[in-house]
CSV table of C-alpha atoms in Angstrom, one decimal:
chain,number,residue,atom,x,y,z
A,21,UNK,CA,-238.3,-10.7,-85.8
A,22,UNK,CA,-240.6,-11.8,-83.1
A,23,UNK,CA,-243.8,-12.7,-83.4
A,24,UNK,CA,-245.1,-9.8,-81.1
A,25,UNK,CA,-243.1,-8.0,-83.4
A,26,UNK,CA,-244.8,-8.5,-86.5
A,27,UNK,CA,-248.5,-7.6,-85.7
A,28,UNK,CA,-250.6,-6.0,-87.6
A,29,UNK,CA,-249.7,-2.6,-86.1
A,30,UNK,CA,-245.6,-2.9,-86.6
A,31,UNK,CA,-246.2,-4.4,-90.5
A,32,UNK,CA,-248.3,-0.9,-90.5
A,33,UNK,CA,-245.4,0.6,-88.7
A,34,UNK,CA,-242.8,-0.7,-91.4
A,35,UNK,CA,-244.8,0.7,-94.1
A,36,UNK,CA,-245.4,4.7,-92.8
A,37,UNK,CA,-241.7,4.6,-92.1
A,38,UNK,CA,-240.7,3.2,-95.6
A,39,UNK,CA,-238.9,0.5,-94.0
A,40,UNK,CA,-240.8,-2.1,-96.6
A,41,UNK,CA,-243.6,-0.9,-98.6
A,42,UNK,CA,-244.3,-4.1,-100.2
A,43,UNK,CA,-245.3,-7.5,-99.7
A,44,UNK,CA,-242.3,-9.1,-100.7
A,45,UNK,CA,-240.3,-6.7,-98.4
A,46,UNK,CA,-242.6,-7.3,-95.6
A,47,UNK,CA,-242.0,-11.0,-95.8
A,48,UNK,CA,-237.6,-10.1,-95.8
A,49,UNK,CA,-238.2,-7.7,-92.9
A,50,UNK,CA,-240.0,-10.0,-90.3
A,51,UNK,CA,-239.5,-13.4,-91.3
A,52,UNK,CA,-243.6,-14.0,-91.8
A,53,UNK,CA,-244.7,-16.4,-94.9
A,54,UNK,CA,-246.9,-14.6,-97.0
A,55,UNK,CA,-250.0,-16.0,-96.0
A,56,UNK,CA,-249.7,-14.2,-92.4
A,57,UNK,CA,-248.4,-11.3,-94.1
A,58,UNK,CA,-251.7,-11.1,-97.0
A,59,UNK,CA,-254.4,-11.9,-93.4
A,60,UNK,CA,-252.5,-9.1,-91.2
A,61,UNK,CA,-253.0,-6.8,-94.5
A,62,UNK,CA,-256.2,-7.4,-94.4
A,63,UNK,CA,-256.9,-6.0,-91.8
A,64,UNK,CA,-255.3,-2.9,-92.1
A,65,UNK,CA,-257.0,-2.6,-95.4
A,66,UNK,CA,-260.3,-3.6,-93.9
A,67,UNK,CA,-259.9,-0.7,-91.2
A,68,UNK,CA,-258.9,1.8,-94.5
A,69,UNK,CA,-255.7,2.4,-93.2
A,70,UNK,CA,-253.4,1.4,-96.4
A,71,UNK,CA,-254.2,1.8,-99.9
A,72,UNK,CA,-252.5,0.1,-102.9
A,73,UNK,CA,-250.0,2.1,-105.6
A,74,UNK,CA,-248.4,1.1,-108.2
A,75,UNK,CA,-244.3,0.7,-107.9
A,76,UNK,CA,-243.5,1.4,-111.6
A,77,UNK,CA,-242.9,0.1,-114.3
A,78,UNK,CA,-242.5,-4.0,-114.3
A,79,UNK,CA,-239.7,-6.3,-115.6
A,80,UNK,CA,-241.5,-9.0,-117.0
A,81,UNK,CA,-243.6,-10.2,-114.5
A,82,UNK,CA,-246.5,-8.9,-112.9
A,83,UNK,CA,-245.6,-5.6,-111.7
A,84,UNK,CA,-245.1,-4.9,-108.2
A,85,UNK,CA,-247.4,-2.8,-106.1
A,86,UNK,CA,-246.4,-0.6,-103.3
A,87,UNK,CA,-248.4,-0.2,-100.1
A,88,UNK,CA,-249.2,3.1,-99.0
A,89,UNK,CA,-250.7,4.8,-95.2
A,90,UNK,CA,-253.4,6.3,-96.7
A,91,UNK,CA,-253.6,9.8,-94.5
A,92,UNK,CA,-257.0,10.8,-96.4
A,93,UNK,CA,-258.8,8.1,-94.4
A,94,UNK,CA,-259.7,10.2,-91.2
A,95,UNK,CA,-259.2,13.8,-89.8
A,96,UNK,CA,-257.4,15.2,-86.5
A,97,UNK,CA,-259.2,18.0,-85.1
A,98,UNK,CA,-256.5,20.2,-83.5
A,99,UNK,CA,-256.2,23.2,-81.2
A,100,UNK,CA,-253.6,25.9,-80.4
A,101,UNK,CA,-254.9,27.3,-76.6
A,102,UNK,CA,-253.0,30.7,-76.4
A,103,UNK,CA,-253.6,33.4,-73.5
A,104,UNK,CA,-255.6,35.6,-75.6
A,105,UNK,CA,-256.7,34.2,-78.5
A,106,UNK,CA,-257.1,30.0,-79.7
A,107,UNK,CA,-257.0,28.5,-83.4
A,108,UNK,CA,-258.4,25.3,-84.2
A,109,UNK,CA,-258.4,23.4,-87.4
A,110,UNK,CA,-259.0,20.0,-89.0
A,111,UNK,CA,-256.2,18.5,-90.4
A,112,UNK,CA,-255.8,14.9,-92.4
A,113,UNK,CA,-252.9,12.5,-91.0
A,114,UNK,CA,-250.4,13.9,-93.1
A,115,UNK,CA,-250.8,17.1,-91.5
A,116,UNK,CA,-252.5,19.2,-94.3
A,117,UNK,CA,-255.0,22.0,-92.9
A,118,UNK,CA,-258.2,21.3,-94.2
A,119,UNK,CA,-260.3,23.9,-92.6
A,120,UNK,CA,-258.8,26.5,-89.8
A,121,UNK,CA,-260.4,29.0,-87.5
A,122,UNK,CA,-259.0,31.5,-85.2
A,123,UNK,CA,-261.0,33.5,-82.3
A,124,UNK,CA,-260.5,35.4,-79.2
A,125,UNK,CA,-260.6,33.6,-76.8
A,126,UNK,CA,-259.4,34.3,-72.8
A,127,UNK,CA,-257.5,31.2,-71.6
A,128,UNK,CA,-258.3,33.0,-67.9
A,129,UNK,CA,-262.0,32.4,-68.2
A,130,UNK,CA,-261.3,28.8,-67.1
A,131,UNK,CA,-261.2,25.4,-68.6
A,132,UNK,CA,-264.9,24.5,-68.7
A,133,UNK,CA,-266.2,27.9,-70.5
A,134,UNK,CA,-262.8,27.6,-72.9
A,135,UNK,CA,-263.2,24.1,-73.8
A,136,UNK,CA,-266.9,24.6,-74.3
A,137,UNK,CA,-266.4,27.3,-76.6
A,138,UNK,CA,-263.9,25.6,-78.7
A,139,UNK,CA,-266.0,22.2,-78.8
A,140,UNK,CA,-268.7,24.7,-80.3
A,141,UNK,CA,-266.3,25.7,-83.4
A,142,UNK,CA,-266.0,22.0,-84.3
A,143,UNK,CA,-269.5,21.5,-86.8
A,144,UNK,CA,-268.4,24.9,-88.6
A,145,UNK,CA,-264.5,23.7,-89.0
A,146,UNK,CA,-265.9,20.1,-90.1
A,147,UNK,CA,-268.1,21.5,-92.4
A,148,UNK,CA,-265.9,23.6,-93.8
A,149,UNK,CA,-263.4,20.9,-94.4
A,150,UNK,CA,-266.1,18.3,-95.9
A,151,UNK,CA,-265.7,15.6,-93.4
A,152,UNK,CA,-268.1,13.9,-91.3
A,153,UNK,CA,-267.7,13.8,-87.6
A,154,UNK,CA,-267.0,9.6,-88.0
A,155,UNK,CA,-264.2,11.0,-89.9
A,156,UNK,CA,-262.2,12.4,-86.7
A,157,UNK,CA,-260.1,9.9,-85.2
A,158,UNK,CA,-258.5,11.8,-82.6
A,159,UNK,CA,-258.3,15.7,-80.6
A,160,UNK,CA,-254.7,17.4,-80.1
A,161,UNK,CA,-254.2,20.4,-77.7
A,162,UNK,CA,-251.6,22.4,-77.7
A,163,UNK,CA,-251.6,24.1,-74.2
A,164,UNK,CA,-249.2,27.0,-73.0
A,165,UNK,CA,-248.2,25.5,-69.7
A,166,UNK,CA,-246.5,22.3,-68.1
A,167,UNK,CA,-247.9,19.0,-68.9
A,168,UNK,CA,-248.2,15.8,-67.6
A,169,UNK,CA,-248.4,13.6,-71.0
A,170,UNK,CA,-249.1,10.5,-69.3
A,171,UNK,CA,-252.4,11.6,-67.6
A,172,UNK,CA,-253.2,15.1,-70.3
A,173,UNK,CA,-253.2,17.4,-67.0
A,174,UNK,CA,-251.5,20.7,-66.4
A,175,UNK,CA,-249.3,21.2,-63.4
A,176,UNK,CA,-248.7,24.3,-62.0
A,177,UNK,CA,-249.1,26.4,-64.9
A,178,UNK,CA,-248.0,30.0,-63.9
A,179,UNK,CA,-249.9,31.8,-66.9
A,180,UNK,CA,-253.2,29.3,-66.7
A,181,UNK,CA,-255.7,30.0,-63.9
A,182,UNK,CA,-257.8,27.7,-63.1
A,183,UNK,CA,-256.0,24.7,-65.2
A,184,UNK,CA,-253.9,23.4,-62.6
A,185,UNK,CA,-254.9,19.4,-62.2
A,186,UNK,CA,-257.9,19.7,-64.7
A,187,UNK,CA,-259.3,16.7,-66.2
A,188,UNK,CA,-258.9,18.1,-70.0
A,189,UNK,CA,-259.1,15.2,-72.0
A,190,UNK,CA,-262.1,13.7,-70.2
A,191,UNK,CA,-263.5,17.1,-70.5
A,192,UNK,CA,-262.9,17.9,-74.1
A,193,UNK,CA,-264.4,14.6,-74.9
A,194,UNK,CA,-268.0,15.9,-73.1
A,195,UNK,CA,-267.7,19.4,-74.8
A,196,UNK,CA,-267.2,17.3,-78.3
A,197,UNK,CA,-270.1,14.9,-77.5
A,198,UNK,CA,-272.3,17.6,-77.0
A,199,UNK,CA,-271.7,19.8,-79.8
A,200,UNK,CA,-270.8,17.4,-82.3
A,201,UNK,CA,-271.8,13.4,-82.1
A,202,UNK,CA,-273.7,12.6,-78.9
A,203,UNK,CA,-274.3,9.2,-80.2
A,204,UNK,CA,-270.5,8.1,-81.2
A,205,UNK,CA,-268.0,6.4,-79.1
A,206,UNK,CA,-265.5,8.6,-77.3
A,207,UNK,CA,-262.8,10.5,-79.0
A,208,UNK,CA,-259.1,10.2,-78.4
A,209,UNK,CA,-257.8,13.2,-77.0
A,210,UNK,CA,-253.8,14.2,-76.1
A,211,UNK,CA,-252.6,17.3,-74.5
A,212,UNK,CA,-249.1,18.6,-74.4
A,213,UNK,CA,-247.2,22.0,-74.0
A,214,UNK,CA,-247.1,23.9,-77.1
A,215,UNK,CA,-243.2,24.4,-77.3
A,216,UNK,CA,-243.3,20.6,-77.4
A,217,UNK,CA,-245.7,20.1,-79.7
A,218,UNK,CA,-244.6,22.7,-82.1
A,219,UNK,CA,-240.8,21.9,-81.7
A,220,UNK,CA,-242.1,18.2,-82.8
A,221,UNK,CA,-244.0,19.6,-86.2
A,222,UNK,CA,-240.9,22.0,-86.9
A,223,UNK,CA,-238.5,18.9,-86.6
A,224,UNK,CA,-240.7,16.4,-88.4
A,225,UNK,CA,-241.3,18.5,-91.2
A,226,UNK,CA,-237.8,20.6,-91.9
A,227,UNK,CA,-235.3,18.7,-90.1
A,228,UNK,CA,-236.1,15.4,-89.9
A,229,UNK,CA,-232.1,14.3,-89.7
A,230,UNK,CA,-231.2,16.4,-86.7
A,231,UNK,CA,-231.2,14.0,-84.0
A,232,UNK,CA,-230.8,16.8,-81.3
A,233,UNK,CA,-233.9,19.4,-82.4
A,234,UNK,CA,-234.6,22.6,-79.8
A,235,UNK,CA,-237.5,25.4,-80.5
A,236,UNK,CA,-237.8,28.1,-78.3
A,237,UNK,CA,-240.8,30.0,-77.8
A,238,UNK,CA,-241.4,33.7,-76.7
A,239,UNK,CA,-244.8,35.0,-76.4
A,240,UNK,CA,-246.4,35.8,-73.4
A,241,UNK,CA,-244.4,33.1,-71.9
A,242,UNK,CA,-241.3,31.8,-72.5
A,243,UNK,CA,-240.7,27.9,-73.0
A,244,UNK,CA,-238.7,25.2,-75.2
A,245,UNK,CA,-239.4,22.1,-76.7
A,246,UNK,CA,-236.6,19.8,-77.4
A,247,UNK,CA,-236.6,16.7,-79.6
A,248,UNK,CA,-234.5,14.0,-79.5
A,249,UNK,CA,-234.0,10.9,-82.1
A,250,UNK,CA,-237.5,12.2,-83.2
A,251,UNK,CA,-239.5,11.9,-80.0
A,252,UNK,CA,-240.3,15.2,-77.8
A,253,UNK,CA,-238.3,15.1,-74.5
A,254,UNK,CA,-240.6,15.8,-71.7
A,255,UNK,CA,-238.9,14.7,-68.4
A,256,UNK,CA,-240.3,12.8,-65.6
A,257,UNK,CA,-243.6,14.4,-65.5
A,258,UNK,CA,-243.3,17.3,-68.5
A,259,UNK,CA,-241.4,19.8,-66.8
A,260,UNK,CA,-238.7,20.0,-69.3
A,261,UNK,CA,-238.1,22.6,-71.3
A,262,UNK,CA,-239.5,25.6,-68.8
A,263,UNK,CA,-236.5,27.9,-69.3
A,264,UNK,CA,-239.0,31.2,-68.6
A,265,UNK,CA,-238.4,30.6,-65.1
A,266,UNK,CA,-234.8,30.3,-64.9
A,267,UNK,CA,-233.5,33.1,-62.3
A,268,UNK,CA,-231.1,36.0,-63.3
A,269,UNK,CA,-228.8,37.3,-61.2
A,270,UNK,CA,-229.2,40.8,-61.8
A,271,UNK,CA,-232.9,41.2,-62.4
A,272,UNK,CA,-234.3,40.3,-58.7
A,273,UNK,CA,-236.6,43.2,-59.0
A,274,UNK,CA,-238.8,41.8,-62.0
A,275,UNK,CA,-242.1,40.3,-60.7
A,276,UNK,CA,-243.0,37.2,-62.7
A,277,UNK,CA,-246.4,35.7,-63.1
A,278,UNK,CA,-245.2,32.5,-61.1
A,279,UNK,CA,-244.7,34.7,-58.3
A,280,UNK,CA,-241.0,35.0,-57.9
A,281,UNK,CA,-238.6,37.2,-58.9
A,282,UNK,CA,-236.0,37.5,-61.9
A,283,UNK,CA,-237.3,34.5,-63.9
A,284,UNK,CA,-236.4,35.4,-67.4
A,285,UNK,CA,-240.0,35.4,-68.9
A,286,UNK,CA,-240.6,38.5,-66.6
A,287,UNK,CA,-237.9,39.9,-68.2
A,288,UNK,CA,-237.6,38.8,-72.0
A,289,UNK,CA,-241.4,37.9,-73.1
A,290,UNK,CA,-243.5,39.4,-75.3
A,291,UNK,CA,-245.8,40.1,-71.9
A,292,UNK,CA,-242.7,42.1,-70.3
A,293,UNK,CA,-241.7,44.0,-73.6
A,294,UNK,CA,-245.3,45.2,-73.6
A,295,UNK,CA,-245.0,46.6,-70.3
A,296,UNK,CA,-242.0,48.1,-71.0
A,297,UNK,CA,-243.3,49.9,-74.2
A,298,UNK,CA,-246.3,50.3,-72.3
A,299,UNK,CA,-244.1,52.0,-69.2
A,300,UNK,CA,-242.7,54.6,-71.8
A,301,UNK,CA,-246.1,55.7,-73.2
A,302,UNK,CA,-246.4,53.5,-76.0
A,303,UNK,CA,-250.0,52.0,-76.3
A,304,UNK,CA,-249.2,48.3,-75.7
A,305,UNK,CA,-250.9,45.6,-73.7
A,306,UNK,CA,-250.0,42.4,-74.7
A,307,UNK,CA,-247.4,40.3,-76.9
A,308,UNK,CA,-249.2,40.4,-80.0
A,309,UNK,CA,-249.0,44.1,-79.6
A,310,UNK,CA,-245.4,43.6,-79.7
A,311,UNK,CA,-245.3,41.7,-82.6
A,312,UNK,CA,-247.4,44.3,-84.7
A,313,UNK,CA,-244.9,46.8,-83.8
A,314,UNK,CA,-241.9,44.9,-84.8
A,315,UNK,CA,-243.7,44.1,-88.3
A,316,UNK,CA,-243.6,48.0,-88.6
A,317,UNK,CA,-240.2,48.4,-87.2
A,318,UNK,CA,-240.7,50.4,-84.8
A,319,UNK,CA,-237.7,51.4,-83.5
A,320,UNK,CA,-238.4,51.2,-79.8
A,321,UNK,CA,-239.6,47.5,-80.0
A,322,UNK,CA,-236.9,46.4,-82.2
A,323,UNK,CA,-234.4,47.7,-79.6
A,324,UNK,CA,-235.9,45.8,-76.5
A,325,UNK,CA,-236.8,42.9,-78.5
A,326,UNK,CA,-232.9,42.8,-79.6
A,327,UNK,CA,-231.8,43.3,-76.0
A,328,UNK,CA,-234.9,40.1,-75.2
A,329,UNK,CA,-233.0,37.9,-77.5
A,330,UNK,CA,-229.4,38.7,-75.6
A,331,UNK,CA,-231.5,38.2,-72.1
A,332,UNK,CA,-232.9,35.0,-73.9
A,333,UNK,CA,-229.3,33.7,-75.3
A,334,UNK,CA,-227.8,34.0,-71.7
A,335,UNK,CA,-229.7,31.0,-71.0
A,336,UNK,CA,-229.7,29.4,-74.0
A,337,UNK,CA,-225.7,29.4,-74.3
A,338,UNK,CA,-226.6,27.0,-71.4
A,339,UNK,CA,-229.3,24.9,-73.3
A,340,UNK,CA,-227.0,24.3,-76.1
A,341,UNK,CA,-223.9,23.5,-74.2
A,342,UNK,CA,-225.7,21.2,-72.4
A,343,UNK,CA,-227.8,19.7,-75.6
A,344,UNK,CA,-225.6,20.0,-78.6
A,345,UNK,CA,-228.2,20.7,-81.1
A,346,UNK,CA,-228.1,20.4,-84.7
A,347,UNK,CA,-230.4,23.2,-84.8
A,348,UNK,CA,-232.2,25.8,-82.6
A,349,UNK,CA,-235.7,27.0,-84.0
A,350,UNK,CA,-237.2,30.7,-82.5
A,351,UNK,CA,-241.0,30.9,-82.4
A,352,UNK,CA,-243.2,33.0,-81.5
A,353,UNK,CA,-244.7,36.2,-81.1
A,354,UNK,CA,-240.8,38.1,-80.7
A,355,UNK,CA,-239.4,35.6,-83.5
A,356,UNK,CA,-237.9,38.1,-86.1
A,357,UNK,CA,-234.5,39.6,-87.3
A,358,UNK,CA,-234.1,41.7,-84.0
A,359,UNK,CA,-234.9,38.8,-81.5
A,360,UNK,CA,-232.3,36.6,-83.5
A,361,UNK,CA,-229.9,38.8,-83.7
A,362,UNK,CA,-229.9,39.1,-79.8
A,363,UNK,CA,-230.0,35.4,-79.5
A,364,UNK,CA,-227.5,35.1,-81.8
A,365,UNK,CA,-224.6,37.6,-80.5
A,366,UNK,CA,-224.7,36.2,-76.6
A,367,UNK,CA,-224.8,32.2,-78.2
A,368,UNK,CA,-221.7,33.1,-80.2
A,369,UNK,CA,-219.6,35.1,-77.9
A,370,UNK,CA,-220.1,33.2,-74.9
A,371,UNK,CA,-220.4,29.4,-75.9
A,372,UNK,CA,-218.0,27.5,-76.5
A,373,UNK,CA,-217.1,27.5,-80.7
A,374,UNK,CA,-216.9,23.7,-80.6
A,375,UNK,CA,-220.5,23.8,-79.1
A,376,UNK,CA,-221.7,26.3,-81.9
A,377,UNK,CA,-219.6,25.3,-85.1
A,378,UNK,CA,-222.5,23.1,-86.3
A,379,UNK,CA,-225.4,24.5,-84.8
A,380,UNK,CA,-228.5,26.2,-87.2
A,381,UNK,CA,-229.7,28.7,-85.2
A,382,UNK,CA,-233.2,30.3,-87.4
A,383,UNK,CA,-236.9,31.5,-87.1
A,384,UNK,CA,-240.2,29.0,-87.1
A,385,UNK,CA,-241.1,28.1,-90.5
A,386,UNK,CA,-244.8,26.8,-89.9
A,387,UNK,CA,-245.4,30.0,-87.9
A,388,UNK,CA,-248.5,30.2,-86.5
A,389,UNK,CA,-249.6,26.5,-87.6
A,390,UNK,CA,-246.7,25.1,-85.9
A,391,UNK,CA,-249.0,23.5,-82.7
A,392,UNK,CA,-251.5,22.9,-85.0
A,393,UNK,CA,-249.3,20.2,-86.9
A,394,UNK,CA,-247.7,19.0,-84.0
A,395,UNK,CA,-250.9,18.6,-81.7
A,396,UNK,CA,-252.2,16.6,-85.1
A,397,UNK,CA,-248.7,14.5,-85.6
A,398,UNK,CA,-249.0,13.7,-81.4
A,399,UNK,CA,-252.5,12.4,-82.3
A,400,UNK,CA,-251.6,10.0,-85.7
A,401,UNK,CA,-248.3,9.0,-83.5
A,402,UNK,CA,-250.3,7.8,-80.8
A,403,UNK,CA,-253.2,5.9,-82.6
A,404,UNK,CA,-251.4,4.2,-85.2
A,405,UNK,CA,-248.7,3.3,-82.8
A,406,UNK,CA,-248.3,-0.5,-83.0
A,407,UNK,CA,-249.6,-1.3,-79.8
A,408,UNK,CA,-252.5,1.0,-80.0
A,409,UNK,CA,-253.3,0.5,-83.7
A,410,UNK,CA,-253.3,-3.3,-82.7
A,411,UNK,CA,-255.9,-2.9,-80.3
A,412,UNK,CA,-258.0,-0.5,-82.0
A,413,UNK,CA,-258.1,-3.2,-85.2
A,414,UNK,CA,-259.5,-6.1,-82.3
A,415,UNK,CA,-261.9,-3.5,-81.9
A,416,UNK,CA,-262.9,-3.3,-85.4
A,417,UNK,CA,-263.2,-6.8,-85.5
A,418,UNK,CA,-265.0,-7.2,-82.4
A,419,UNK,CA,-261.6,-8.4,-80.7
């Protein structure tokens, strides 16, 4: 292995994967003598980013000790930013919740007054959780529009007023200064679409062999996240996965929020079903509405949420055909046995049987903590990354 490929960070890198979790695998894996290997360990234990277990019982000789990441060494405070409402939560590295809170909170009242607000929740959740604010190493946000992951802006998002462009993690970072350390050094913070982000937890946690992964979420919007060889496919600038505003043919009279006409989230979301309920004098206004009458089987909701999934699986026989996924995940606020079954008649009678014969299609198992884990994972991904976690150890050491 190359020397730039043995730093610190990638000998930390080997170890989280389980590629070699001790010494004397270290040394077989990159060719360093043990002397490199003990000082470059040193560091990493000097930061408290490994801790030592034993490997079992020994042979003879001195036994053998395993090195561990130890996730219990800092937090990630993460937050799910819906249209209505917002959860936040601290989480440790392994992507436990520690401490959760959930509020309504209006994602139209613009960026400033919504990150301030949930900036202010921070103390409360990190006192809840036990951990000191030189605990949190980094800030996720899960956000319900397009995102730019390179930069942490939204772009163009139809069901975000106000967002479009705006300097969130920048932002975030003065809300979090103010309201929890105004004397410690700025805190990491990553933004990304919350199909992505929970698409990555669902994969990561459930199936971590499918190397084709594809959530799709229907709430007040409609968006997927895909996952391939483990990493969230985003496209050039984080466009992918907007299916909600693919056009059918035969709806050209349904007004979407975007401002065109016969994009399938103004016809299949939990927003449009609660017009529709709303239209035939059921007492509805938003997706959550929907939800709570499809947990009581009401037989109106079950029917259009059943004909939401077909209108959903018309472009999804697309998405697979194109993907080949191992498995297809349905989150959200329509994600139940009547949605599924939609999904799952129009995937099976119009795609091709080659395309479906190995393909899991099922509901979100993390449910409503799915963004929450994913906006944490994005976080521990990114700072312990072997560039990154190389230059945040010269930091450490006054590098």
């Amino acid at each position: 292995m190359p020397a730039n490929q043995a730093s610190a960070g990638h000998l930390l890198l080997l170890i989280r994967s389980g590629q070699a979790t001790t010494r004397g695998e270290l040394q077989h894996a990159t060719g360093l003598s043990r002397s490199t290997i003990g000082h470059r360990l040193d560091q990493l234990f000097g930061a408290g980013w490994l801790r030592d277990t034993s490997a079992g019982a020994s042979t003879g000789g001195r036994p053998s000790t395993r090195l561990e990441f130890d996730t219990s060494h800092a937090v990630v405070l993460a937050v799910d930013l819906e249209t209505r409402h917002s959860r936040a939560a601290v989480l440790d590295l392994d992507g436990a919740v520690l401490a959760e809170h959930t509020e309504e909170l209006l994602i139209a009242d613009g960026p400033d007054r919504v990150l301030d607000t949930l900036a202010g929740w921070f103390p409360g959740l990190l006192e809840k959780a036990g951990v000191e604010a030189s605990g949190v190493c980094g800030i996720g946000l899960s956000v319900p529009g397009p995102v730019d992951w390179a930069i942490g802006q939204v772009v163009q998002p139809p069901i975000m007023p106000g967002w479009d462009e705006y300097p969130i993690p920048s932002r975030m970072q003065e809300a979090y200064a103010r309201h929890v350390d105004p004397a410690g050094p700025p805190v990491p913070v990553l933004v990304d679409n919350d199909a992505n982000l929970m698409a990555y937890a669902e994969q990561r946690r459930y199936y971590p062999d499918c190397s084709a992964f594809v959530l799709v979420k229907v709430s007040t919007g409609i968006g997927a996240g895909v996952v391939v060889d483990g990493e969230p496919y985003r496209g050039i600038d984080g466009g992918a996965g907007d299916i909600g505003h693919i056009r059918l043919h035969d709806r050209t009279e349904a007004l979407c929020m975007c401002g065109s006409y016969g994009c399938l989230a103004a016809v299949a979301s939990g927003r449009a079903i609660a017009e529709q309920l709303a239209a035939a004098g059921i007492p509805t206004t938003s997706g959550s509405d929907v939800r709570e009458y499809l947990a009581a089987g009401h037989p109106d909701a079950v029917r259009m949420a059943r004909e939401a999934g077909r209108r959903v699986g018309e472009v999804l026989v697309t998405v697979v055909t194109l993907l080949n996924p191992g498995v297809l995940v349905l989150a959200g606020d329509l994600a139940g046995t009547p949605f599924l079954t939609g999904v799952r008649e129009l995937l099976y009678q119009r795609a091709m049987p080659r395309t479906t014969a190995h393909l899991n299609v099922v509901t979100s198992r993390l449910g409503d903590q799915a963004a929450l884990v994913g906006a944490a994972a994005m976080v521990v991904e990114h700072l312990f990354a072997p560039a990154t976690a190389d230059i945040r150890l010269a930091a450490l050491n006054g590098g």
